[in-house]
C-alpha positions in Angstrom: 10.9 22.5 -7.3 13.8 20.2 -6.4 13.9 17.3 -8.8 15.9 15.0 -6.6 15.3 13.3 -3.3 18.5 12.9 -1.3 18.8 9.6 0.7 19.8 10.5 4.2 19.1 9.8 7.9 16.1 12.2 7.7 12.9 10.4 8.5 11.2 8.9 5.4 7.4 9.1 5.9 4.3 8.8 3.8 4.2 12.5 2.9 7.8 12.4 1.6 7.2 9.2 -0.4 4.0 10.6 -1.8 5.9 13.7 -2.9 8.7 11.5 -4.5 6.2 9.5 -6.4 3.8 12.3 -7.4 6.6 14.5 -8.7 8.7 11.6 -10.2 11.8 12.7 -8.3 15.1 11.0 -9.0 17.2 9.6 -6.1 20.7 10.6 -5.0 22.8 9.8 -2.0 23.5 12.6 0.5 27.1 13.1 1.5 26.1 11.7 4.9 24.9 8.5 3.4 28.0 8.1 1.2 30.2 8.5 4.3 28.2 6.0 6.3 28.2 3.4 3.5 31.9 3.7 2.8 32.9 3.6 6.5 30.9 0.5 7.0 32.4 -1.2 4.0 36.0 -0.2 5.0 35.4 -1.5 8.6 34.1 -4.9 7.2 37.1 -5.2 4.9 39.5 -4.5 7.7 37.7 -6.9 10.0 38.0 -9.8 7.4 41.7 -9.1 6.9 42.4 -9.0 10.6 40.7 -12.3 11.5 39.5 -15.5 9.9 37.0 -16.2 12.7 33.6 -17.3 11.3 31.0 -14.5 11.1 27.6 -15.5 9.8 26.9 -14.6 6.2 30.3 -13.0 5.7 32.5 -16.0 5.6 30.0 -18.8 6.3 27.1 -20.5 4.6 23.5 -19.4 5.1 20.5 -20.6 7.1 21.1 -24.2 8.2 24.5 -24.0 6.6 25.7 -21.3 8.9 28.5 -23.5 10.4 30.1 -24.1 7.0 33.3 -21.9 6.7 34.0 -20.3 3.3 37.6 -19.4 2.2 38.4 -15.8 1.3 38.9 -16.4 -2.4 35.3 -17.8 -2.6 33.5 -14.9 -1.0 32.3 -13.3 -4.2 31.1 -16.6 -5.5 29.4 -17.2 -2.2 27.4 -14.0 -2.5 26.4 -14.5 -6.2 25.4 -18.1 -5.5 23.2 -16.8 -2.7 21.4 -14.4 -5.0 20.9 -16.9 -7.8 19.8 -19.8 -5.6 17.3 -17.7 -3.7 15.6 -16.3 -6.8 12.7 -18.8 -6.5 9.7 -16.5 -7.0 6.6 -17.6 -8.8 3.0 -16.5 -9.3 1.9 -13.1 -10.7 4.4 -10.3 -11.4 4.6 -7.6 -8.8 3.3 -4.2 -10.2 5.8 -1.6 -11.3 4.8 1.0 -8.6 5.5 -1.6 -5.8 8.8 -2.6 -7.4 9.9 1.0 -7.5 9.0 1.3 -3.8 11.0 -1.8 -3.0 14.1 -0.2 -4.7 13.6 3.1 -2.7 13.2 1.3 0.6 16.1 -1.1 0.0 18.4 1.9 -0.8 17.2 3.7 2.3 17.9 0.7 4.6 21.3 0.2 3.1 22.3 3.9 3.5 22.6 3.9 7.3 26.0 2.2 7.4 25.0 -0.9 9.3 25.0 -3.3 6.3 28.5 -3.3 5.0 27.6 -2.9 1.3 29.8 -1.2 -1.2 28.9 2.3 -2.5 28.9 0.9 -6.1 26.2 -1.5 -5.2 23.9 1.2 -3.7 24.6 3.5 -6.7 23.6 0.7 -9.1 20.3 0.3 -7.3 19.8 4.1 -7.6 20.5 3.8 -11.4 17.8 1.1 -11.7 15.3 3.4 -9.8 16.1 6.6 -11.7 15.9 4.9 -15.1 12.8 2.9 -14.4 14.8 -0.3 -15.0 12.6 -2.3 -12.6 13.5 -5.9 -11.9 10.8 -8.5 -12.6 9.6 -9.8 -9.2 7.0 -12.4 -8.4 4.3 -12.3 -5.7 4.9 -15.7 -4.2 8.0 -17.0 -2.5 8.6 -15.1 0.7 7.9 -16.4 4.2 8.4 -12.9 5.6 11.0 -13.9 8.1 14.6 -14.3 6.9 13.8 -11.2 5.0 11.8 -11.3 1.8 14.4 -13.6 0.4 12.9 -14.7 -2.9 11.5 -11.4 -4.1 14.6 -9.5 -3.0 16.8 -12.0 -4.8 14.9 -11.1 -8.0 15.4 -7.4 -7.1 19.2 -8.0 -6.9 19.7 -10.3 -9.9 20.1 -7.5 -12.5 23.1 -6.1 -10.5 25.1 -9.2 -11.5 23.7 -9.4 -15.0 21.0 -12.0 -14.3 17.2 -12.1 -14.0 14.8 -9.9 -16.0 14.1 -6.2 -16.1 11.2 -4.0 -17.2 12.9 -1.9 -19.9 10.6 0.8 -21.5 7.6 -1.3 -22.7 9.3 -4.6 -22.8 11.1 -7.1 -20.5 14.7 -7.9 -21.2 17.3 -10.0 -19.4 19.7 -8.5 -16.9 22.6 -9.3 -19.2 20.9 -7.3 -22.0 20.5 -4.4 -19.7 24.2 -4.3 -18.8 25.0 -4.5 -22.5 22.6 -1.7 -23.5 23.8 0.6 -20.7 27.5 -0.4 -21.1 27.6 -1.3 -17.4 29.9 -3.9 -15.8 28.2 -6.4 -13.5 28.5 -5.5 -9.9 31.1 -7.8 -8.2 29.4 -8.6 -4.9 31.8 -8.5 -2.0 31.5 -10.3 1.3 28.1 -10.0 2.9 26.6 -7.9 0.1 24.3 -10.6 -1.3 23.0 -11.3 2.2 22.5 -7.5 2.8 20.5 -7.3 -0.5 18.3 -10.4 0.3 17.8 -9.9 4.0 15.2 -7.2 4.6 11.5 -6.5 4.7 11.2 -4.3 1.6 8.7 -6.6 -0.2 6.3 -6.4 2.7 7.0 -2.8 3.5 6.7 -1.6 -0.1 3.3 -3.3 -0.3 2.4 -1.7 3.0 3.4 1.8 1.8 1.5 1.4 -1.5 -1.6 0.1 0.3 -1.5 2.9 2.9 -1.3 5.6 0.2 -4.3 4.0 -1.5 -6.1 3.4 1.8 -5.9 7.0 3.1 -7.5 8.2 -0.2 -10.2 5.5 -0.1 -10.9 6.4 3.5 -11.6 10.0 2.4 -13.7 8.7 -0.5 -15.7 6.5 1.8 -16.6 9.6 3.8 -17.4 11.6 0.7 -19.5 8.9 -1.0 -21.1 8.0 2.4 -22.2 11.6 2.7 -23.9 11.4 -0.7 -25.7 8.3 0.4 -26.8 10.1 3.6 -28.6 12.7 1.6 -29.8 10.1 -0.9 -31.5 8.2 1.9 -32.8 11.4 3.5 -31.0 10.8 6.8 -30.9 12.9 9.9 -27.9 15.1 10.6 -28.1 14.7 14.4 -25.8 11.6 14.6 -22.9 13.7 13.3 -23.3 16.5 15.9 -20.0 17.3 17.5 -21.5 16.8 21.0 -22.1 13.1 20.3 -18.5 12.5 19.4 -16.8 14.6 22.1 -18.2 12.3 24.8 -16.5 9.3 23.0 -13.6 11.1 21.4 -11.8 8.4 19.4 -9.7 10.5 16.9 -11.0 8.8 13.8 -14.6 9.0 14.9 -14.3 12.8 15.6 -12.6 13.3 12.3 -15.2 11.4 10.3 -18.1 13.2 11.9 -16.4 16.5 11.2 -15.9 15.6 7.5 -19.5 14.5 7.1 -20.7 17.8 8.5 -18.4 19.7 6.1 -19.6 17.7 3.1 -23.3 18.2 3.9 -23.0 21.9 4.9 -25.7 23.8 3.1 -27.6 20.8 1.9 -31.4 21.5 1.6 -32.0 17.7 1.9 -30.0 17.4 5.1 -31.6 20.4 6.7 -35.2 19.4 5.8 -37.6 18.0 8.4 -37.4 14.2 8.6 -40.3 11.7 8.9 -37.9 9.1 10.4 -36.5 9.6 13.9 -33.6 7.2 13.4 -31.6 5.9 10.5 -30.1 2.4 10.0 -26.6 1.9 11.5 -24.9 1.9 8.1 -25.8 5.6 8.0 -26.1 6.6 11.6 -22.8 4.9 12.7 -20.6 6.1 9.8 -18.4 8.1 12.2 -17.9 5.1 14.5 -17.2 2.6 11.8 -15.2 4.7 9.4 -13.5 6.3 12.4 -12.3 3.0 13.7 -10.8 2.2 10.3 -9.0 5.6 10.4 -7.5 4.8 13.7 -6.3 1.5 12.3 -4.7 3.4 9.4 -2.8 5.6 12.0 -1.5 2.5 13.9 -0.3 0.8 10.7 1.2 4.0 9.4 3.3 4.3 12.6 4.4 0.7 12.3 5.5 1.1 8.7 7.1 4.4 9.3 9.4 2.7 11.9 10.1 -0.2 9.5 11.1 1.9 6.5 13.5 3.9 8.6 15.2 0.9 10.0 18.0 -1.6 9.2 16.4 -4.9 8.5 19.3 -7.0 7.0 21.6 -9.3 9.0 24.1 -9.4 10.5 24.3 -5.7 11.6 27.6 -3.8 11.7 28.3 -1.4 14.6 31.5 0.4 13.9 31.8 2.5 17.1 31.2 -0.6 19.3 33.4 -2.7 17.1 30.7 -5.4 16.8 29.1 -7.5 14.1 26.0 -9.0 15.5 23.7 -11.6 14.0 20.2 -10.8 15.0 16.7 -11.0 13.6 15.6 -7.6 12.3 14.6 -9.3 9.1 11.6 -10.9 10.8 8.4 -9.4 9.5 6.1 -9.9 12.4 5.4 -6.2 13.1 4.4 -5.8 9.4 2.5 -9.0 9.2 0.2 -8.1 12.1 -0.2 -4.5 10.9 -1.0 -5.5 7.3 -3.5 -8.1 8.5 -5.1 -5.4 10.7 -5.2 -2.9 7.8 -7.0 -5.5 5.6 -9.6 -6.0 8.3 -10.1 -2.2 8.6 -10.5 -1.7 4.9 -12.8 -4.7 4.6 -15.1 -3.0 7.1 -15.3 0.2 5.0 -16.5 -2.0 2.1 -18.8 -3.9 4.4 -20.7 -0.9 5.6 -20.7 0.6 2.1 -22.5 -2.5 0.8 -25.1 -2.1 3.5 -25.8 1.4 2.4 -26.1 0.2 -1.2 -28.7 -2.4 0.0 -30.7 0.2 1.8 -30.8 2.5 -1.2 -32.3 -0.1 -3.5 -34.8 -1.4 -1.0 -37.7 1.0 -2.0 -37.6 2.9 1.3 -37.7 6.6 2.2 -39.7 7.5 -1.0 -37.1 6.0 -3.3 -38.4 3.6 -6.0 -37.6 -0.1 -5.8 -34.1 -0.7 -7.2 -33.8 3.1 -8.1 -35.5 2.9 -11.4 -38.8 4.1 -12.9 -41.1 1.3 -13.8 -39.6 -1.4 -11.6 -40.7 -4.8 -12.7 -40.3 -4.0 -16.4 -36.8 -2.7 -15.3 -34.6 -4.5 -12.8 -32.7 -1.2 -12.3 -29.9 -1.3 -9.6 -30.9 -4.8 -8.3 -27.7 -6.6 -9.4 -25.0 -4.0 -8.6 -25.8 -4.8 -5.0 -25.2 -8.5 -5.7 -21.8 -7.6 -7.1 -20.9 -5.5 -4.1 -22.1 -8.3 -1.8 -19.9 -10.9 -3.6 -16.9 -8.6 -3.3 -17.5 -7.9 0.4 -17.7 -11.6 1.0 -14.4 -12.1 -0.7 -12.9 -9.4 1.5 -14.0 -11.3 4.6 -12.1 -14.4 3.2 -9.0 -12.3 2.5 -9.1 -10.8 6.0 -8.3 -14.1 7.6 -5.0 -13.2 9.2 -1.8 -14.7 7.6 0.2 -13.6 10.6 -1.2 -16.4 12.8 0.3 -19.0 10.5 3.9 -20.2 10.5 5.8 -23.1 9.0 9.3 -24.5 9.7 12.0 -23.9 7.0 15.8 -24.3 6.6 16.1 -27.6 8.4 14.5 -26.1 11.5 16.9 -23.1 11.8 14.1 -20.8 10.7 11.4 -22.4 12.8 9.0 -19.4 13.1 8.1 -17.1 10.2 5.7 -14.2 9.9 4.0 -15.0 6.6 3.9 -11.2 6.2 4.4 -11.4 2.4 1.0 -13.2 2.2 -0.5 -10.5 4.4 0.9 -7.9 2.0 -0.3 -9.4 -1.3 -3.8 -10.2 -0.1 -4.0 -6.7 1.3 -3.7 -5.2 -2.2 -6.6 -7.2 -3.3 -8.7 -5.9 -0.4 -7.7 -2.3 -1.4 -8.8 -3.0 -5.0 -12.1 -4.5 -3.8 -12.8 -1.5 -1.6 -12.4 0.7 -4.6 -14.9 -1.4 -6.4 -17.5 -1.4 -3.7 -17.2 2.4 -3.1 -17.6 2.9 -6.9 -20.8 0.9 -6.8 -22.1 2.9 -3.8 -21.4 6.1 -5.7 -23.2 4.7 -8.8 -26.2 3.9 -6.6 -26.2 7.1 -4.5 -25.9 9.4 -7.5 -28.9 7.7 -9.0 -30.9 7.8 -5.7 -30.2 11.5 -5.1 -31.8 12.2 -8.5 -35.1 11.2 -7.0 -34.8 13.9 -4.3 -35.0 16.7 -6.9 -35.9 19.5 -6.8 -34.4 19.5 -3.3 -30.7 20.0 -3.5 -27.7 18.4 -1.7 -24.7 20.6 -0.7 -22.7 22.6 -3.2 -19.6 20.4 -2.6 -21.4 17.1 -3.1 -23.3 18.5 -6.1 -20.0 19.3 -7.8 -18.9 15.7 -7.2 -22.1 14.3 -8.6 -22.1 16.6 -11.7 -18.5 15.6 -12.4 -19.4 11.9 -12.0 -22.4 12.3 -14.4 -20.1 13.3 -17.2 -19.2 9.7 -17.5 -22.1 8.0 -15.6 -25.5 9.4 -16.3 -28.8 9.0 -14.5 -30.4 5.7 -15.9 -34.0 5.8 -16.8 -34.3 2.3 -18.1 -32.2 -0.9 -17.9 -28.8 -0.7 -19.5 -25.8 -3.0 -19.4 -24.3 -2.1 -16.0 -20.7 -3.4 -16.2 -19.4 -0.4 -18.3 -20.9 2.1 -15.8 -19.4 0.2 -12.9 -16.0 0.3 -14.7 -16.4 4.0 -15.2 -17.3 4.5 -11.6 -14.2 2.7 -10.5 -12.1 4.9 -12.7 -13.8 8.0 -11.3 -13.0 6.9 -7.7 -9.5 6.0 -8.6 -8.7 9.2 -10.4 -10.5 11.6 -8.0 -8.1 14.2 -6.9 -7.8 14.7 -3.2 -5.3 17.4 -2.2 -4.8 16.5 1.5 -5.7 13.0 2.5 -2.8 11.9 4.6 -4.2 13.2 7.9 
């Protein structure tokens, strides 16, 4: 197996990123990327020598200071001042996996030859990635418009011997890292600081991370939902292919197909039913889960475009002999997509909680709150409360950030996407969905115990037996929190071979 991923113009997509992360591949520049980077830098150097005309971010100030001309001998100082002054992050630290994705996506964006950075700068970013020297970055500070300025400034600080870095199991200063590695600080040339800070890599890294988690949780929602279907002794007819081919939304068709596969061979599913219809939280799993799948597909397309794009400013076009100041750093496509994804994942949790509620309600031959001797025992009464509180928080977190804006930089930057806020709250929704699905599995595995000796499908039985190694059937009241925690770990660690479809 190849142990390196070569940065190139080849499309970077979720499968490729999943492979890079799963197999802990190192990064390296392809010859194509090296040529593109060097040509762009040479073009920019020659352009500066040939003319002293003001070009935004190259020999001018930034934002509302764009009309202030900077002399050639001050250009390095200008770029380093930019990085230091913009490192204004606060709040919780960004997780290491997301920081690593930020590095990967920033390297990819700079590799196309439209940014004017020096090869040395990109190679140092690769060194940080390959050695897991991950800059300390904070969640708060980006408006998601002039690029993710504050978080990307923190990403860039170690290049110039500033900021902080995760080093093995500790945090050290950027200066200490240079000393330990015997590296010289990168001397930022014209435009380089701006190229590092302009970009959407904070938002897009969160989006990639959330999507990888979301695709797996979408699969788990189907799997756990199928266990609940048998636990509640539901009819199979709502999953019949004929129903879905007359309303063929792709996600709906896919979900129904999965449920049929999961329940194939189930004695419970194939038994005669006393109830003609089931509650919507069971009967409409294909429609609800499917709509979330279709949202995943839409957001995936948006993020795929974004991570294969140039999102700094200004952009260099060598063949056309143009340096153009535009707005590719504006995060509106991501902000809308990440808000949409949060809503879609919240709905998976919402319908999951409704199934939990039905399972503990003493219906379909199940005991009240899924426990023997209810009254003496409260059983699974309160895990439903926990799920309900989480689902309610998700509803609050699903209020779109992208409909907000605020004026900054003396009115120069008068519309912003707030996509960074969309990104950070999305990760909380992802975490919450994991928790609710874990509680559903906890309940459904208990409920299906009361269907014995009738059996569920072989596939689902294997899942349940594996789950019961850490979470047993409960015959009397126990402290529930440890079992919920173990359930969350089970869902998080569950191996799904192919889930990115």
